[in-house]
PDB file of C-alpha atoms in Angstrom:
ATOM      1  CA  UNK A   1     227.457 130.279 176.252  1.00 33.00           C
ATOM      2  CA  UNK A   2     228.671 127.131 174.576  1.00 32.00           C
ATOM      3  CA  UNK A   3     232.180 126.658 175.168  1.00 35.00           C
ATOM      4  CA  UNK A   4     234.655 123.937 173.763  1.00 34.00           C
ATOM      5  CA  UNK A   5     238.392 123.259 174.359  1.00 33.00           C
ATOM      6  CA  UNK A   6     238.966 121.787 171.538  1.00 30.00           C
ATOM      7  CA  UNK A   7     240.445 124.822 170.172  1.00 32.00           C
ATOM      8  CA  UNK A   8     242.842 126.475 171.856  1.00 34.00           C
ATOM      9  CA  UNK A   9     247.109 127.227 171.460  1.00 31.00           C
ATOM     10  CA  UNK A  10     248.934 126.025 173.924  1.00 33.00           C
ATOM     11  CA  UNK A  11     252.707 126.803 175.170  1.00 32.00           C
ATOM     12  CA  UNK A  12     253.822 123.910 176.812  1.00 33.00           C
ATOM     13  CA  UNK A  13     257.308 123.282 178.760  1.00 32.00           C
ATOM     14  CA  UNK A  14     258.389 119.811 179.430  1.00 32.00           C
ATOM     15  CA  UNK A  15     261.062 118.919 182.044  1.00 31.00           C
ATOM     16  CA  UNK A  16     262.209 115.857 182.607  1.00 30.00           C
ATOM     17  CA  UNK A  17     262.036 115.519 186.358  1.00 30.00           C
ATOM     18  CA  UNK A  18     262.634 111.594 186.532  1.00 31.00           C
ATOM     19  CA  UNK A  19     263.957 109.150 184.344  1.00 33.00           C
ATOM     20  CA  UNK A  20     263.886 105.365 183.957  1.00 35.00           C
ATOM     21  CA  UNK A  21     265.835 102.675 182.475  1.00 36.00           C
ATOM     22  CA  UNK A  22     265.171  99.725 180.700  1.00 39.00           C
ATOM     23  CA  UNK A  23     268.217  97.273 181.210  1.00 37.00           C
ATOM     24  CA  UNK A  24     266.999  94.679 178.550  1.00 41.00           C
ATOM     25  CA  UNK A  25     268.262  97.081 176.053  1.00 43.00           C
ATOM     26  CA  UNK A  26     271.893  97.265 176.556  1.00 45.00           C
ATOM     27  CA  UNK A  27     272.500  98.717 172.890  1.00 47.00           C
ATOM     28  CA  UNK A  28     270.713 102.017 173.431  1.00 50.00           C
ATOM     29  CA  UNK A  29     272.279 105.012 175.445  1.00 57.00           C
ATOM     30  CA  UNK A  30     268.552 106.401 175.778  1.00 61.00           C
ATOM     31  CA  UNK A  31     266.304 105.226 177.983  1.00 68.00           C
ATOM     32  CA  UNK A  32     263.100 103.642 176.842  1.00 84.00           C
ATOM     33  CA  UNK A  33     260.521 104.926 179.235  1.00 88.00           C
ATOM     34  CA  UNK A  34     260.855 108.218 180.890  1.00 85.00           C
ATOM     35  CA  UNK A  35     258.688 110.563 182.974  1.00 89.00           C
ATOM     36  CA  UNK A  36     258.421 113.903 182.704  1.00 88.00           C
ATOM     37  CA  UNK A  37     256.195 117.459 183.902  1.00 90.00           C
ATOM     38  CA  UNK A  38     255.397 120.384 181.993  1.00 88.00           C
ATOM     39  CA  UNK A  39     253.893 124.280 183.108  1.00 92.00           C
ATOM     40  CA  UNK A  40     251.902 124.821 180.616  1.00 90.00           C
ATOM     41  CA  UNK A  41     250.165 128.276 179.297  1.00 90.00           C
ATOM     42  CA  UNK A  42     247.379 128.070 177.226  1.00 88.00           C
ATOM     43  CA  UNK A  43     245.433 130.962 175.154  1.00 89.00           C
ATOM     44  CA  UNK A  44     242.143 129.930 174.620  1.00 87.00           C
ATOM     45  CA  UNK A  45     240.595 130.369 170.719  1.00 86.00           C
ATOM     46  CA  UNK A  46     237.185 130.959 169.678  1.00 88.00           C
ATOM     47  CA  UNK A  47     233.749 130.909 172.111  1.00 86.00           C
ATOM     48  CA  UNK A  48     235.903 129.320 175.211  1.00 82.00           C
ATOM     49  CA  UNK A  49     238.073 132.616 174.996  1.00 86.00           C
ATOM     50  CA  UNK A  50     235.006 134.927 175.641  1.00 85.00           C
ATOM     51  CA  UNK A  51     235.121 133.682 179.176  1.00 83.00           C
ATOM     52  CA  UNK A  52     239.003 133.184 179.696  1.00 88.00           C
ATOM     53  CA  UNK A  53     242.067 135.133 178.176  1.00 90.00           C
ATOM     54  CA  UNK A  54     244.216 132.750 179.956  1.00 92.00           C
ATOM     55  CA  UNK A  55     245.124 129.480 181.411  1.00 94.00           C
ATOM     56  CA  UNK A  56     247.574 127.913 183.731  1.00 95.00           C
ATOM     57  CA  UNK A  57     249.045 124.577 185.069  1.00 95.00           C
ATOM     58  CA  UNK A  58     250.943 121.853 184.915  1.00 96.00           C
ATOM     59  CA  UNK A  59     251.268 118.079 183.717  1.00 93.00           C
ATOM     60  CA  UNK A  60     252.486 115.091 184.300  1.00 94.00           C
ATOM     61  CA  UNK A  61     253.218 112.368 181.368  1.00 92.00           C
ATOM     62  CA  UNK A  62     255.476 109.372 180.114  1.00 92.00           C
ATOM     63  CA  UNK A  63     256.747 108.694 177.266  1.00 88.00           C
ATOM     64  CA  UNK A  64     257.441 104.826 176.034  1.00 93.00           C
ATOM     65  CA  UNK A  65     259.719 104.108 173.077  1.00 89.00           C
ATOM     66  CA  UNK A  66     258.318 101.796 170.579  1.00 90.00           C
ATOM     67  CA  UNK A  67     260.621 101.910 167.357  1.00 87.00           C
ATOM     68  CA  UNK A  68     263.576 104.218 167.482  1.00 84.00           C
ATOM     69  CA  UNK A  69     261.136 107.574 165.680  1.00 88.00           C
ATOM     70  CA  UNK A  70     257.668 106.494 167.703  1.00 91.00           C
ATOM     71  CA  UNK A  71     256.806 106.940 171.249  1.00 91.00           C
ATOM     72  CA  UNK A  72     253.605 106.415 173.250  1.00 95.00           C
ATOM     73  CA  UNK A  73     252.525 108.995 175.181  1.00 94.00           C
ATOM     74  CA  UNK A  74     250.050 109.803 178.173  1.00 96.00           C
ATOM     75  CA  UNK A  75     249.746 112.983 179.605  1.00 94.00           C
ATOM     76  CA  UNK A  76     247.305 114.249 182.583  1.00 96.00           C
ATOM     77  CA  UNK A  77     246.903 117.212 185.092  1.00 96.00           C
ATOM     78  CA  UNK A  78     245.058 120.244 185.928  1.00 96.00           C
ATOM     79  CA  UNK A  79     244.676 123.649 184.207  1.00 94.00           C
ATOM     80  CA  UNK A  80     243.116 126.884 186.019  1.00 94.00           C
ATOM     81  CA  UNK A  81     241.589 129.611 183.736  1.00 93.00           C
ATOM     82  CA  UNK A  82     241.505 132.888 184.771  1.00 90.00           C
ATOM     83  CA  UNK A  83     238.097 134.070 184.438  1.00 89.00           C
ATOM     84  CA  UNK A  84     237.346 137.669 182.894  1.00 86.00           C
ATOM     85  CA  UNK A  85     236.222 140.378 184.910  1.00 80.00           C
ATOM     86  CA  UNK A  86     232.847 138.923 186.714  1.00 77.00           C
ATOM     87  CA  UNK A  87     233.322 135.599 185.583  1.00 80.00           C
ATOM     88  CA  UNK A  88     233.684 132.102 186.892  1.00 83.00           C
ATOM     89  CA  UNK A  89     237.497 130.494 187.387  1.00 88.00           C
ATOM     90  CA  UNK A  90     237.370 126.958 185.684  1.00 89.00           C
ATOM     91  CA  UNK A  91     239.642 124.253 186.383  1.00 92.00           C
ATOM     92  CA  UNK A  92     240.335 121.680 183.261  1.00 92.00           C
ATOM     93  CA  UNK A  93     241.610 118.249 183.709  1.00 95.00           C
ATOM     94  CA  UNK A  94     242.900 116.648 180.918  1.00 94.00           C
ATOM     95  CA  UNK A  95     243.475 112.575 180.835  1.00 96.00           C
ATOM     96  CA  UNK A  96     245.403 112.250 177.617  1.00 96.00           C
ATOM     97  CA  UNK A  97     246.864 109.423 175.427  1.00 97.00           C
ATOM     98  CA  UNK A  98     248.632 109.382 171.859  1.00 97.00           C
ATOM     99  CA  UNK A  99     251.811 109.117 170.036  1.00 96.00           C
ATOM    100  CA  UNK A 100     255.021 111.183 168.978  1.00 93.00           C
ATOM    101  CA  UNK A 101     256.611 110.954 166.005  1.00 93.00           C
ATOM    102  CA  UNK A 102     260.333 111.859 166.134  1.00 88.00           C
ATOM    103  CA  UNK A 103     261.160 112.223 162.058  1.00 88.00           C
ATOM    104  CA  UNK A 104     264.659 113.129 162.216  1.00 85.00           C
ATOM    105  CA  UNK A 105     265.825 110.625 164.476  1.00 79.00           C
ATOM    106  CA  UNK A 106     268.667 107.687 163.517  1.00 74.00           C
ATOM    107  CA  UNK A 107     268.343 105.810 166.322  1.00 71.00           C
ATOM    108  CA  UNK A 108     266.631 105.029 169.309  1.00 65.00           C
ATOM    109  CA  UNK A 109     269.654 106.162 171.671  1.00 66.00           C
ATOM    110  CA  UNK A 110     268.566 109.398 169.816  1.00 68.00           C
ATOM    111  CA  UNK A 111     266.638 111.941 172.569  1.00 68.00           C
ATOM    112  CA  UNK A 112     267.021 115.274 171.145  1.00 76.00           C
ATOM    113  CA  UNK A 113     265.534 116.830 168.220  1.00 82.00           C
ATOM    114  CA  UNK A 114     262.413 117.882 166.045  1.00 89.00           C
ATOM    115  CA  UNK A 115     258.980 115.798 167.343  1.00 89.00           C
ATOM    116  CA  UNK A 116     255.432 115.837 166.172  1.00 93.00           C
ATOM    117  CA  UNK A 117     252.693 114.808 168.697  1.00 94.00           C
ATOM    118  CA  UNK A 118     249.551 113.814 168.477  1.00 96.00           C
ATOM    119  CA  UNK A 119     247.007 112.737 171.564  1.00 96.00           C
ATOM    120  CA  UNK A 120     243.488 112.220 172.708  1.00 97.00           C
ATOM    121  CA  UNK A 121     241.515 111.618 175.491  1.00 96.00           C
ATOM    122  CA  UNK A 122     238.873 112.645 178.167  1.00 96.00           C
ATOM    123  CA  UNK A 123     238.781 116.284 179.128  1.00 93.00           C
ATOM    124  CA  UNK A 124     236.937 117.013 182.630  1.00 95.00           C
ATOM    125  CA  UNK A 125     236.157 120.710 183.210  1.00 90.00           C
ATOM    126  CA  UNK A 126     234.673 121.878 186.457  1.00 91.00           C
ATOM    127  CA  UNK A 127     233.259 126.070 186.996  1.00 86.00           C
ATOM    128  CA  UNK A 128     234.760 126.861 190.950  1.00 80.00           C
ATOM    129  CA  UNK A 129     231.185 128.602 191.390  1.00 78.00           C
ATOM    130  CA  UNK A 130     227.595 126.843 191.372  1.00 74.00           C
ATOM    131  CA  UNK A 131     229.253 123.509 191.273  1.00 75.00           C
ATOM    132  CA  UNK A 132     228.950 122.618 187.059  1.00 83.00           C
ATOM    133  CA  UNK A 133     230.874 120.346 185.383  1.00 87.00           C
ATOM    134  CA  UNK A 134     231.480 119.255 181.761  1.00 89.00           C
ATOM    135  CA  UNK A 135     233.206 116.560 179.803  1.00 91.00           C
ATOM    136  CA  UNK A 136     234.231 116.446 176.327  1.00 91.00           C
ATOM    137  CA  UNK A 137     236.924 115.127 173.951  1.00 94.00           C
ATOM    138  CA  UNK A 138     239.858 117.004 173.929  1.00 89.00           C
ATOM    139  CA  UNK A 139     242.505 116.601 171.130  1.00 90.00           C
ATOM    140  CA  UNK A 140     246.309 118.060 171.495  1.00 89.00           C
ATOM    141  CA  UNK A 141     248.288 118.573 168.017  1.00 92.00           C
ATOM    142  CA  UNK A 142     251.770 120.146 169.105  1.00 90.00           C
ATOM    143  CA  UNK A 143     255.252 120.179 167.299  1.00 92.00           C
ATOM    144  CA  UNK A 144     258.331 120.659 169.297  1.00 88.00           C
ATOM    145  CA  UNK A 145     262.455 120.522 169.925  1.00 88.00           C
ATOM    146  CA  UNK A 146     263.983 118.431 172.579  1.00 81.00           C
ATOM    147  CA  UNK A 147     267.446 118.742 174.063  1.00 80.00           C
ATOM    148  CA  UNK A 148     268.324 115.921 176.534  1.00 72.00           C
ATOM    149  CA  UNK A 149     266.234 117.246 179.738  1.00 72.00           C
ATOM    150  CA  UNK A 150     264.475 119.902 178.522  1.00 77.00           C
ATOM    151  CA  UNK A 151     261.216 120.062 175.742  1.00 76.00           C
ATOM    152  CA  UNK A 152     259.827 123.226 174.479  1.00 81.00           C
ATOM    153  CA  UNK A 153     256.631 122.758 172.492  1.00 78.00           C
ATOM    154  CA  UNK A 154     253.383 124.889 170.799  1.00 78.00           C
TER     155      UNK A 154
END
């Protein structure tokens, strides 16, 4: 069975568990780099959710200001699908990189609101039985709402 992760929902949930700031930039309330983790449930679509209904886990990312509506991002951790009944538990790890584009945004003290996201990168994923192991590309489109510690993103 030929399975891909390039398709699949995800329900992410990012809390900021750290934050740091960058002095140089006296005229912005925001910070310009800041740290953050997400639990994260994903559904998987197509072939990959004939052997999975379900996975689970949790990142770890940053998020660097560029311009007052662009960020860099980078975003890694592991995922555990729950196999079906029979099946084989796989564990994904994701090394991702990319940008988010805050729209609606005035300045770059701004921290809350509407976000686009887009990122790219590496995607290692290991079967806990008989040892296999597969990389691919994987690709994460989301759209989201922030509030000032707290992200909630499909």
């Amino acid at each position: 069975m030929r399975s891909t992760l390039a398709y699949f929902a995800s329900l992410g949930l990012l809390i900021a568990l750290c934050t740091y700031s960058d002095a140089a930039r006296a005229d912005d309330a925001a910070p310009k780099a800041s740290l953050g983790g997400e639990a994260v449930l994903e559904v998987p679509l197509g072939n990959f959710s004939a052997a999975t209904p379900l996975g689970l886990g949790a990142l770890g990312g940053f998020h660097y200001r560029v311009i007052p509506k662009l960020d860099i991002t980078g975003r890694t951790g592991l995922l555990v699908f729950i196999p079906k009944s029979g099946g084989v538990t796989l564990v994904d790890w994701p090394v991702l990189g990319g940008v988010a584009f805050r729209p609606l945004a005035e300045s770059a003290a701004t921290t809350d609101g509407f976000d686009v996201s887009a990122e790219l990168g590496p995607n290692f994923l290991f079967a806990t039985q008989g040892g296999g192991s597969r990389t691919s590309v994987a690709t994460r489109v989301t759209a989201g709402y922030s509030w000032p510690s707290i992200t909630v993103r499909g």
